[in-house]
Amino acid sequence: AQTVTQSQPEMSVQEAETVTLSCTYDTSESDYYLFWYKQPPSRQMILVIRQEAYKQQNATENRFSVNFQKAAKSFSLKISDSQLGDAAMYFCAYRRSNYGGSQGNLIFGKGTKLSVKP
Amino acid sequence: NAGVTQTPKFQVLKTGQSMTLQCAQDMNHNSMYWYRQDPGMGLRLIYYSASEGTTDKGEVPNGYNVSRLNKREFSLRLESAAPSQTSVYFCASRRGGRATDTQYFGPGTRLTVL
């Protein structure tokens, strides 16, 4: 079974600085998708960034980027120029490819709580 | 366009009571999901419905039932609530059929079972 591990329960960053959140996963599949979701105090789950495993290029969305190391099964999130609004729980998630009968279920890590200091 | 909506937002039950959590999406999505989130844990899948008329168990289905009423609505029922079911419940939907499409989440229901 696939598993997702986030080894940092809490992280802290100074406003305008850069922070990296770690995620590792375990799978025997070669085709899959990885996601980072943000959960602010409002509880709403917000997709931050997505990476397709077959793409070697790391995904980027404005201040958010990932370092995807397929061989090492590592998928870290880098937040540049951190803002107060970035303070939230961040969840790493895995999903199998649709091919082969998967129904698109997400498997989540336990989350990292990010604090941003002014 | 409301996306994914859930009712109620908060609920307190006594042990043994029953209730149904409602979920609806207006994005014409095929697949819908129910997750629970406990403190210190990520979201865990309870049940899902790949398409209208089908439902399947997820990781933690015990104590729950679901109904895919139509393409828009997917309800989660607790027949006899237990304190272990105190959690935050999220409904999600996905268009399906494309490997890269995104799962969209509702705002969650905080359920407390006394």
PDB file of C-alpha atoms in Angstrom:
ATOM      1  CA  ALA A   1       0.000   0.000   0.000  1.00  0.00           C
ATOM      2  CA  GLN A   2       1.113   3.516  -0.669  1.00  0.00           C
ATOM      3  CA  THR A   3       2.134   5.712   2.241  1.00  0.00           C
ATOM      4  CA  VAL A   4       3.001   9.386   2.594  1.00  0.00           C
ATOM      5  CA  THR A   5       5.268  10.692   5.351  1.00  0.00           C
ATOM      6  CA  GLN A   6       5.752  14.265   6.488  1.00  0.00           C
ATOM      7  CA  SER A   7       8.504  14.235   9.088  1.00  0.00           C
ATOM      8  CA  GLN A   8       8.149  17.852  10.241  1.00  0.00           C
ATOM      9  CA  PRO A   9       5.064  18.324  12.437  1.00  0.00           C
ATOM     10  CA  GLU A  10       5.783  22.047  12.754  1.00  0.00           C
ATOM     11  CA  MET A  11       7.908  24.600  10.938  1.00  0.00           C
ATOM     12  CA  SER A  12       8.479  28.300  11.376  1.00  0.00           C
ATOM     13  CA  VAL A  13       9.692  30.943   8.933  1.00  0.00           C
ATOM     14  CA  GLN A  14      10.326  34.655   9.059  1.00  0.00           C
ATOM     15  CA  GLU A  15       8.202  36.796   6.791  1.00  0.00           C
ATOM     16  CA  ALA A  16       9.875  37.293   3.368  1.00  0.00           C
ATOM     17  CA  GLU A  17      12.184  34.312   3.937  1.00  0.00           C
ATOM     18  CA  THR A  18      12.146  30.919   2.231  1.00  0.00           C
ATOM     19  CA  VAL A  19      11.044  27.657   3.821  1.00  0.00           C
ATOM     20  CA  THR A  20      11.043  24.063   2.595  1.00  0.00           C
ATOM     21  CA  LEU A  21       8.554  21.438   3.749  1.00  0.00           C
ATOM     22  CA  SER A  22       9.534  17.790   3.354  1.00  0.00           C
ATOM     23  CA  CYS A  23       7.506  14.851   2.099  1.00  0.00           C
ATOM     24  CA  THR A  24       8.474  11.294   1.254  1.00  0.00           C
ATOM     25  CA  TYR A  25       6.264   8.564  -0.089  1.00  0.00           C
ATOM     26  CA  ASP A  26       6.353   4.881  -0.725  1.00  0.00           C
ATOM     27  CA  THR A  27       4.936   3.259  -3.833  1.00  0.00           C
ATOM     28  CA  SER A  28       5.746   0.508  -6.269  1.00  0.00           C
ATOM     29  CA  GLU A  29       3.982   2.285  -9.095  1.00  0.00           C
ATOM     30  CA  SER A  30       5.741   4.270 -11.796  1.00  0.00           C
ATOM     31  CA  ASP A  31       2.870   6.519 -12.812  1.00  0.00           C
ATOM     32  CA  TYR A  32       1.237   8.691 -10.160  1.00  0.00           C
ATOM     33  CA  TYR A  33       0.550  12.239  -9.041  1.00  0.00           C
ATOM     34  CA  LEU A  34       1.688  14.227  -6.053  1.00  0.00           C
ATOM     35  CA  PHE A  35       0.012  17.236  -4.495  1.00  0.00           C
ATOM     36  CA  TRP A  36       0.485  19.837  -1.819  1.00  0.00           C
ATOM     37  CA  TYR A  37      -2.673  21.116  -0.151  1.00  0.00           C
ATOM     38  CA  LYS A  38      -2.925  24.079   2.192  1.00  0.00           C
ATOM     39  CA  GLN A  39      -5.414  24.112   5.071  1.00  0.00           C
ATOM     40  CA  PRO A  40      -5.761  27.501   6.776  1.00  0.00           C
ATOM     41  CA  PRO A  41      -7.682  27.905  10.049  1.00  0.00           C
ATOM     42  CA  SER A  42     -10.890  28.121   8.011  1.00  0.00           C
ATOM     43  CA  ARG A  43     -10.418  24.340   7.367  1.00  0.00           C
ATOM     44  CA  GLN A  44     -10.828  24.738   3.622  1.00  0.00           C
ATOM     45  CA  MET A  45      -8.494  22.430   1.671  1.00  0.00           C
ATOM     46  CA  ILE A  46      -6.780  24.441  -1.053  1.00  0.00           C
ATOM     47  CA  LEU A  47      -4.649  22.902  -3.780  1.00  0.00           C
ATOM     48  CA  VAL A  48      -1.247  24.593  -3.862  1.00  0.00           C
ATOM     49  CA  ILE A  49       0.645  22.643  -6.491  1.00  0.00           C
ATOM     50  CA  ARG A  50       0.575  19.372  -8.409  1.00  0.00           C
ATOM     51  CA  GLN A  51       3.317  17.213  -9.934  1.00  0.00           C
ATOM     52  CA  GLU A  52       2.927  14.429 -12.467  1.00  0.00           C
ATOM     53  CA  ALA A  53       5.465  11.662 -11.847  1.00  0.00           C
ATOM     54  CA  TYR A  54       6.229  11.212 -15.536  1.00  0.00           C
ATOM     55  CA  LYS A  55       7.380  14.820 -15.807  1.00  0.00           C
ATOM     56  CA  GLN A  56      10.987  15.462 -14.887  1.00  0.00           C
ATOM     57  CA  GLN A  57      10.487  19.205 -14.657  1.00  0.00           C
ATOM     58  CA  ASN A  58       9.589  20.453 -11.195  1.00  0.00           C
ATOM     59  CA  ALA A  59       6.222  22.203 -10.922  1.00  0.00           C
ATOM     60  CA  THR A  60       6.073  25.889 -10.045  1.00  0.00           C
ATOM     61  CA  GLU A  61       3.154  28.118  -9.075  1.00  0.00           C
ATOM     62  CA  ASN A  62       4.227  31.689  -8.353  1.00  0.00           C
ATOM     63  CA  ARG A  63       6.057  31.615  -4.985  1.00  0.00           C
ATOM     64  CA  PHE A  64       5.536  27.870  -4.588  1.00  0.00           C
ATOM     65  CA  SER A  65       7.787  25.273  -6.174  1.00  0.00           C
ATOM     66  CA  VAL A  66       8.582  21.631  -5.616  1.00  0.00           C
ATOM     67  CA  ASN A  67      11.723  19.543  -5.644  1.00  0.00           C
ATOM     68  CA  PHE A  68      10.598  16.193  -7.014  1.00  0.00           C
ATOM     69  CA  GLN A  69      13.157  13.385  -6.695  1.00  0.00           C
ATOM     70  CA  LYS A  70      11.476  10.305  -8.136  1.00  0.00           C
ATOM     71  CA  ALA A  71      14.246   7.844  -7.395  1.00  0.00           C
ATOM     72  CA  ALA A  72      14.432   8.996  -3.794  1.00  0.00           C
ATOM     73  CA  LYS A  73      10.601   9.200  -3.562  1.00  0.00           C
ATOM     74  CA  SER A  74      10.857  12.705  -2.213  1.00  0.00           C
ATOM     75  CA  PHE A  75       8.560  15.648  -2.903  1.00  0.00           C
ATOM     76  CA  SER A  76       9.395  18.823  -1.002  1.00  0.00           C
ATOM     77  CA  LEU A  77       7.599  22.164  -1.177  1.00  0.00           C
ATOM     78  CA  LYS A  78       9.522  25.420  -1.229  1.00  0.00           C
ATOM     79  CA  ILE A  79       7.755  28.633  -0.331  1.00  0.00           C
ATOM     80  CA  SER A  80       9.660  31.754  -1.326  1.00  0.00           C
ATOM     81  CA  ASP A  81       9.092  35.274   0.030  1.00  0.00           C
ATOM     82  CA  SER A  82       6.862  33.879   2.788  1.00  0.00           C
ATOM     83  CA  GLN A  83       3.792  35.911   3.668  1.00  0.00           C
ATOM     84  CA  LEU A  84       1.624  35.986   6.780  1.00  0.00           C
ATOM     85  CA  GLY A  85      -1.178  34.425   4.751  1.00  0.00           C
ATOM     86  CA  ASP A  86       0.968  31.348   4.134  1.00  0.00           C
ATOM     87  CA  ALA A  87       0.513  30.289   7.766  1.00  0.00           C
ATOM     88  CA  ALA A  88      -1.477  27.045   7.639  1.00  0.00           C
ATOM     89  CA  MET A  89      -1.314  23.272   7.758  1.00  0.00           C
ATOM     90  CA  TYR A  90       0.266  21.833   4.652  1.00  0.00           C
ATOM     91  CA  PHE A  91      -0.542  18.325   3.493  1.00  0.00           C
ATOM     92  CA  CYS A  92       1.336  16.261   0.994  1.00  0.00           C
ATOM     93  CA  ALA A  93      -0.837  13.804  -0.934  1.00  0.00           C
ATOM     94  CA  TYR A  94      -0.375  10.958  -3.408  1.00  0.00           C
ATOM     95  CA  ARG A  95      -2.696   9.634  -6.050  1.00  0.00           C
ATOM     96  CA  ARG A  96      -2.311   6.743  -8.409  1.00  0.00           C
ATOM     97  CA  SER A  97      -2.722   7.289 -12.090  1.00  0.00           C
ATOM     98  CA  ASN A  98      -6.175   6.600 -13.490  1.00  0.00           C
ATOM     99  CA  TYR A  99      -4.749   3.861 -15.616  1.00  0.00           C
ATOM    100  CA  GLY A 100      -5.191   0.446 -14.036  1.00  0.00           C
ATOM    101  CA  GLY A 101      -8.514   1.007 -12.305  1.00  0.00           C
ATOM    102  CA  SER A 102      -7.670   3.556  -9.623  1.00  0.00           C
ATOM    103  CA  GLN A 103     -10.567   5.817  -8.689  1.00  0.00           C
ATOM    104  CA  GLY A 104      -8.533   8.911  -7.940  1.00  0.00           C
ATOM    105  CA  ASN A 105      -8.346   8.517  -4.175  1.00  0.00           C
ATOM    106  CA  LEU A 106      -5.863  10.744  -2.376  1.00  0.00           C
ATOM    107  CA  ILE A 107      -3.521   9.397   0.286  1.00  0.00           C
ATOM    108  CA  PHE A 108      -2.435  12.116   2.689  1.00  0.00           C
ATOM    109  CA  GLY A 109       0.503  12.666   5.009  1.00  0.00           C
ATOM    110  CA  LYS A 110      -0.133  13.859   8.552  1.00  0.00           C
ATOM    111  CA  GLY A 111       0.640  17.462   7.747  1.00  0.00           C
ATOM    112  CA  THR A 112       3.117  20.188   8.683  1.00  0.00           C
ATOM    113  CA  LYS A 113       1.961  23.243  10.591  1.00  0.00           C
ATOM    114  CA  LEU A 114       3.693  26.317   9.195  1.00  0.00           C
ATOM    115  CA  SER A 115       3.955  29.498  11.254  1.00  0.00           C
ATOM    116  CA  VAL A 116       5.061  32.789   9.694  1.00  0.00           C
ATOM    117  CA  LYS A 117       6.670  35.353  11.986  1.00  0.00           C
ATOM    118  CA  PRO A 118       6.306  39.058  11.153  1.00  0.00           C
TER     119      PRO A 118
ATOM    120  CA  ASN B   1     -20.904  28.478  -8.877  1.00  0.00           C
ATOM    121  CA  ALA B   2     -20.777  27.213  -5.273  1.00  0.00           C
ATOM    122  CA  GLY B   3     -18.378  24.284  -5.880  1.00  0.00           C
ATOM    123  CA  VAL B   4     -18.734  21.660  -3.148  1.00  0.00           C
ATOM    124  CA  THR B   5     -21.155  22.414  -0.327  1.00  0.00           C
ATOM    125  CA  GLN B   6     -21.653  20.513   2.923  1.00  0.00           C
ATOM    126  CA  THR B   7     -24.347  20.666   5.555  1.00  0.00           C
ATOM    127  CA  PRO B   8     -24.300  21.065   8.462  1.00  0.00           C
ATOM    128  CA  LYS B   9     -21.075  22.896   9.336  1.00  0.00           C
ATOM    129  CA  PHE B  10     -21.198  21.806  12.974  1.00  0.00           C
ATOM    130  CA  GLN B  11     -23.068  19.036  14.770  1.00  0.00           C
ATOM    131  CA  VAL B  12     -23.129  17.592  18.267  1.00  0.00           C
ATOM    132  CA  LEU B  13     -24.590  14.115  18.784  1.00  0.00           C
ATOM    133  CA  LYS B  14     -25.049  11.806  21.712  1.00  0.00           C
ATOM    134  CA  THR B  15     -23.715   8.271  21.541  1.00  0.00           C
ATOM    135  CA  GLY B  16     -26.150   6.065  19.661  1.00  0.00           C
ATOM    136  CA  GLN B  17     -27.860   8.846  17.724  1.00  0.00           C
ATOM    137  CA  SER B  18     -27.940   8.781  13.952  1.00  0.00           C
ATOM    138  CA  MET B  19     -27.443  11.515  11.420  1.00  0.00           C
ATOM    139  CA  THR B  20     -26.717  12.160   7.760  1.00  0.00           C
ATOM    140  CA  LEU B  21     -24.088  14.529   6.432  1.00  0.00           C
ATOM    141  CA  GLN B  22     -25.056  16.074   3.135  1.00  0.00           C
ATOM    142  CA  CYS B  23     -22.763  16.951   0.265  1.00  0.00           C
ATOM    143  CA  ALA B  24     -23.543  18.485  -3.112  1.00  0.00           C
ATOM    144  CA  GLN B  25     -21.451  19.683  -6.018  1.00  0.00           C
ATOM    145  CA  ASP B  26     -22.465  21.835  -8.965  1.00  0.00           C
ATOM    146  CA  MET B  27     -19.453  21.167 -11.211  1.00  0.00           C
ATOM    147  CA  ASN B  28     -20.954  18.172 -13.010  1.00  0.00           C
ATOM    148  CA  HIS B  29     -18.257  15.951 -11.523  1.00  0.00           C
ATOM    149  CA  ASN B  30     -18.496  12.192 -11.787  1.00  0.00           C
ATOM    150  CA  SER B  31     -16.540  11.124  -8.701  1.00  0.00           C
ATOM    151  CA  MET B  32     -17.238  12.062  -5.099  1.00  0.00           C
ATOM    152  CA  TYR B  33     -15.471  11.247  -1.849  1.00  0.00           C
ATOM    153  CA  TRP B  34     -15.903  11.353   1.912  1.00  0.00           C
ATOM    154  CA  TYR B  35     -12.847  11.818   4.153  1.00  0.00           C
ATOM    155  CA  ARG B  36     -12.377  12.253   7.859  1.00  0.00           C
ATOM    156  CA  GLN B  37      -9.663  14.305   9.516  1.00  0.00           C
ATOM    157  CA  ASP B  38      -8.546  13.601  13.075  1.00  0.00           C
ATOM    158  CA  PRO B  39      -6.040  15.644  15.126  1.00  0.00           C
ATOM    159  CA  GLY B  40      -2.467  14.897  14.102  1.00  0.00           C
ATOM    160  CA  MET B  41      -3.647  12.902  11.108  1.00  0.00           C
ATOM    161  CA  GLY B  42      -4.086  13.627   7.474  1.00  0.00           C
ATOM    162  CA  LEU B  43      -7.382  13.028   5.742  1.00  0.00           C
ATOM    163  CA  ARG B  44      -8.429   9.404   5.471  1.00  0.00           C
ATOM    164  CA  LEU B  45     -10.875   8.092   2.908  1.00  0.00           C
ATOM    165  CA  ILE B  46     -14.152   6.685   4.256  1.00  0.00           C
ATOM    166  CA  TYR B  47     -16.107   5.964   1.073  1.00  0.00           C
ATOM    167  CA  TYR B  48     -16.088   7.076  -2.505  1.00  0.00           C
ATOM    168  CA  SER B  49     -18.327   7.020  -5.529  1.00  0.00           C
ATOM    169  CA  ALA B  50     -16.539   6.784  -8.853  1.00  0.00           C
ATOM    170  CA  SER B  51     -19.719   7.559 -10.752  1.00  0.00           C
ATOM    171  CA  GLU B  52     -23.444   7.871 -10.228  1.00  0.00           C
ATOM    172  CA  GLY B  53     -24.853   4.583  -9.001  1.00  0.00           C
ATOM    173  CA  THR B  54     -21.621   3.167  -7.596  1.00  0.00           C
ATOM    174  CA  THR B  55     -20.010   3.351  -4.162  1.00  0.00           C
ATOM    175  CA  ASP B  56     -16.934   1.707  -2.690  1.00  0.00           C
ATOM    176  CA  LYS B  57     -15.254   1.474   0.687  1.00  0.00           C
ATOM    177  CA  GLY B  58     -12.167   3.434   1.472  1.00  0.00           C
ATOM    178  CA  GLU B  59      -9.633   3.057   4.262  1.00  0.00           C
ATOM    179  CA  VAL B  60     -11.947   3.582   7.274  1.00  0.00           C
ATOM    180  CA  PRO B  61     -15.548   2.613   6.321  1.00  0.00           C
ATOM    181  CA  ASN B  62     -16.698   0.938   9.547  1.00  0.00           C
ATOM    182  CA  GLY B  63     -19.676   2.647  11.177  1.00  0.00           C
ATOM    183  CA  TYR B  64     -20.666   4.571   8.047  1.00  0.00           C
ATOM    184  CA  ASN B  65     -22.958   4.179   5.069  1.00  0.00           C
ATOM    185  CA  VAL B  66     -23.198   6.299   1.955  1.00  0.00           C
ATOM    186  CA  SER B  67     -25.705   7.058  -0.758  1.00  0.00           C
ATOM    187  CA  ARG B  68     -25.004   8.560  -4.146  1.00  0.00           C
ATOM    188  CA  LEU B  69     -28.446  10.059  -4.569  1.00  0.00           C
ATOM    189  CA  ASN B  70     -27.766  11.465  -8.024  1.00  0.00           C
ATOM    190  CA  LYS B  71     -24.814  12.923  -9.845  1.00  0.00           C
ATOM    191  CA  ARG B  72     -24.777  16.026  -7.641  1.00  0.00           C
ATOM    192  CA  GLU B  73     -25.301  14.575  -4.168  1.00  0.00           C
ATOM    193  CA  PHE B  74     -23.381  12.139  -1.996  1.00  0.00           C
ATOM    194  CA  SER B  75     -24.487  11.646   1.599  1.00  0.00           C
ATOM    195  CA  LEU B  76     -22.724  10.034   4.559  1.00  0.00           C
ATOM    196  CA  ARG B  77     -24.783   8.393   7.290  1.00  0.00           C
ATOM    197  CA  LEU B  78     -23.842   7.459  10.816  1.00  0.00           C
ATOM    198  CA  GLU B  79     -26.406   4.910  12.000  1.00  0.00           C
ATOM    199  CA  SER B  80     -25.302   4.772  15.650  1.00  0.00           C
ATOM    200  CA  ALA B  81     -22.758   7.436  16.445  1.00  0.00           C
ATOM    201  CA  ALA B  82     -19.786   6.618  18.683  1.00  0.00           C
ATOM    202  CA  PRO B  83     -17.267   8.970  20.357  1.00  0.00           C
ATOM    203  CA  SER B  84     -14.581   7.544  18.033  1.00  0.00           C
ATOM    204  CA  GLN B  85     -16.446   9.194  15.162  1.00  0.00           C
ATOM    205  CA  THR B  86     -15.765  12.668  16.548  1.00  0.00           C
ATOM    206  CA  SER B  87     -13.897  14.236  13.661  1.00  0.00           C
ATOM    207  CA  VAL B  88     -13.996  16.760  10.860  1.00  0.00           C
ATOM    208  CA  TYR B  89     -15.612  15.348   7.739  1.00  0.00           C
ATOM    209  CA  PHE B  90     -14.770  16.521   4.246  1.00  0.00           C
ATOM    210  CA  CYS B  91     -16.588  15.838   1.049  1.00  0.00           C
ATOM    211  CA  ALA B  92     -14.716  16.181  -2.248  1.00  0.00           C
ATOM    212  CA  SER B  93     -15.455  15.787  -5.924  1.00  0.00           C
ATOM    213  CA  ARG B  94     -13.494  15.246  -9.113  1.00  0.00           C
ATOM    214  CA  ARG B  95     -14.462  15.241 -12.730  1.00  0.00           C
ATOM    215  CA  GLY B  96     -12.823  11.881 -13.350  1.00  0.00           C
ATOM    216  CA  GLY B  97     -11.734  10.399 -16.626  1.00  0.00           C
ATOM    217  CA  ARG B  98      -8.587  12.491 -16.850  1.00  0.00           C
ATOM    218  CA  ALA B  99      -5.573  11.478 -14.853  1.00  0.00           C
ATOM    219  CA  THR B 100      -4.555  15.018 -14.020  1.00  0.00           C
ATOM    220  CA  ASP B 101      -7.843  16.521 -12.895  1.00  0.00           C
ATOM    221  CA  THR B 102      -8.096  18.017  -9.452  1.00  0.00           C
ATOM    222  CA  GLN B 103     -10.086  16.983  -6.423  1.00  0.00           C
ATOM    223  CA  TYR B 104     -12.104  19.884  -4.941  1.00  0.00           C
ATOM    224  CA  PHE B 105     -13.059  19.938  -1.281  1.00  0.00           C
ATOM    225  CA  GLY B 106     -16.041  21.222   0.637  1.00  0.00           C
ATOM    226  CA  PRO B 107     -15.636  23.367   3.769  1.00  0.00           C
ATOM    227  CA  GLY B 108     -15.986  20.439   6.181  1.00  0.00           C
ATOM    228  CA  THR B 109     -18.362  19.411   8.965  1.00  0.00           C
ATOM    229  CA  ARG B 110     -17.122  19.344  12.542  1.00  0.00           C
ATOM    230  CA  LEU B 111     -18.893  16.492  14.339  1.00  0.00           C
ATOM    231  CA  THR B 112     -18.690  15.880  18.067  1.00  0.00           C
ATOM    232  CA  VAL B 113     -20.113  12.707  19.585  1.00  0.00           C
ATOM    233  CA  LEU B 114     -20.597  12.838  23.353  1.00  0.00           C
TER     234      LEU B 114
END
